[in-house]
Coordinates of C-alpha atoms in Angstrom, one line a residue:
Q1 CA 0.0 0.2 0.2
V2 CA 1.2 3.4 0.0
Q3 CA 3.5 5.2 2.9
L4 CA 3.7 8.9 3.1
V5 CA 6.0 10.6 4.0
E6 CA 6.6 14.3 5.5
S7 CA 9.2 16.1 6.6
G8 CA 11.1 20.2 6.4
G9 CA 9.1 20.6 9.6
G10 CA 11.0 23.6 12.8
S11 CA 10.8 26.5 14.5
V12 CA 10.4 29.7 13.0
Q13 CA 10.1 32.9 13.7
A14 CA 7.0 34.6 12.6
G15 CA 6.6 35.7 8.9
E16 CA 9.2 33.2 7.9
S17 CA 8.8 30.1 5.5
L18 CA 9.6 26.6 5.4
R19 CA 9.0 24.4 2.6
L20 CA 7.3 21.4 3.7
S21 CA 7.4 17.8 1.4
C22 CA 5.2 14.3 1.3
A23 CA 7.1 11.3 -0.4
E24 CA 5.4 7.9 -1.0
V25 CA 7.9 6.0 -0.2
S26 CA 6.5 2.4 0.0
G27 CA 7.8 2.0 -4.3
R28 CA 4.1 2.3 -4.7
T29 CA 2.6 5.3 -7.1
W30 CA 0.7 7.4 -5.7
M31 CA -0.6 8.3 -9.5
S32 CA -3.7 5.7 -9.0
S33 CA -4.6 8.6 -6.2
Y34 CA -6.5 11.3 -7.0
G35 CA -4.0 13.7 -5.2
V36 CA -2.6 14.4 -2.2
G37 CA -4.2 17.4 0.5
W38 CA -2.2 18.2 3.5
F39 CA -3.8 19.0 6.6
R40 CA -3.1 19.9 9.9
Q41 CA -4.1 19.6 13.9
A42 CA -2.7 22.3 16.4
P43 CA -2.6 21.1 20.7
G44 CA -6.7 21.2 20.8
K45 CA -8.6 21.2 17.9
D46 CA -10.1 19.2 15.0
R47 CA -7.5 18.6 12.0
E48 CA -7.7 21.2 9.7
F49 CA -7.7 21.1 5.6
V50 CA -4.8 22.9 5.0
G51 CA -5.2 22.5 1.0
S52 CA -5.2 19.9 -1.7
I53 CA -3.6 19.2 -5.0
R54 CA -5.8 17.3 -7.9
W55 CA -2.9 15.4 -10.2
T56 CA -5.6 15.9 -12.8
G57 CA -4.8 19.7 -14.1
R58 CA -3.1 20.5 -11.4
L59 CA -5.5 22.0 -9.2
T60 CA -4.8 23.6 -6.6
E61 CA -6.8 24.5 -3.2
Y62 CA -6.8 26.4 -0.2
A63 CA -8.5 27.3 3.1
D64 CA -8.8 30.8 3.2
S65 CA -6.8 31.5 6.0
V66 CA -3.8 30.2 4.1
K67 CA -4.4 31.2 0.8
G68 CA -2.0 33.4 -0.5
R69 CA 0.9 32.5 2.2
F70 CA 0.8 28.9 0.9
A71 CA 1.3 27.2 -1.7
I72 CA 1.2 23.4 -2.7
S73 CA 3.3 22.4 -6.1
A74 CA 4.0 18.5 -7.0
D75 CA 7.4 17.8 -9.1
N76 CA 6.5 16.9 -12.9
A77 CA 6.9 13.3 -11.7
G78 CA 4.6 13.8 -9.0
N79 CA 7.5 11.9 -7.0
T80 CA 7.0 14.6 -4.4
V81 CA 4.2 17.2 -2.7
Y82 CA 5.0 20.2 -1.5
L83 CA 4.0 23.1 0.9
Q84 CA 5.2 26.1 0.6
M85 CA 4.5 28.5 3.6
N86 CA 5.3 31.5 4.0
S87 CA 4.1 34.8 5.8
L88 CA 4.0 31.8 8.7
K89 CA 2.5 33.1 11.9
P90 CA 1.9 31.1 15.6
E91 CA -1.3 30.8 14.8
D92 CA 0.0 28.4 12.1
T93 CA 2.3 25.5 14.5
A94 CA 0.5 22.5 13.6
I95 CA 1.8 18.6 13.3
Y96 CA 1.3 18.6 9.6
S97 CA 0.3 15.7 7.2
C98 CA -0.3 14.7 3.4
A99 CA -2.7 11.8 2.7
V100 CA -3.9 11.0 -0.4
A101 CA -7.3 11.0 -1.7
R102 CA -9.0 7.7 -2.7
N103 CA -11.9 9.8 -4.3
L104 CA -13.0 13.1 -6.0
L105 CA -15.9 14.9 -4.9
A106 CA -17.4 18.0 -7.0
G107 CA -13.8 17.6 -9.3
R108 CA -12.0 18.2 -5.8
P109 CA -9.8 15.9 -4.8
A110 CA -11.5 14.0 -1.3
H111 CA -11.5 10.4 0.6
F112 CA -8.5 11.1 2.0
D113 CA -6.0 8.0 2.9
Y114 CA -2.7 6.3 3.5
W115 CA -1.9 9.2 6.6
G116 CA 1.6 10.1 6.5
Q117 CA 2.7 10.9 10.2
G118 CA 3.0 14.4 10.5
T119 CA 5.9 17.4 10.4
Q120 CA 5.8 20.0 13.8
V121 CA 6.0 23.1 12.3
T122 CA 6.3 25.9 15.4
V123 CA 5.9 29.4 14.9
S124 CA 7.2 32.6 17.6
S125 CA 6.1 35.9 17.9

């Protein structure tokens, strides 16, 4: 089965940037999925949708809270999906995870599965 690993997290000051990576490490292709989503969970809060990328057309979407600051991209071959995070704010502090989309709803990746272990992002003011 597909196995995902997130990397690139760390501790930064507000206003700085980080780029997270989501890689498929099982040796199996994830191109049979519909895309990849990024999520985050802060202490004491529910898991929150951050954004996603659809393989077809490389269509991306983002939560309102990160629009204009975050960008999702993928290598040309689709080996790695990235989450570029700019102008980071303390409220962005969370564990960030990626998962593959098993379906599309209204043309958008949905039904996420095969979650990675997550990578910690800490933003200090």
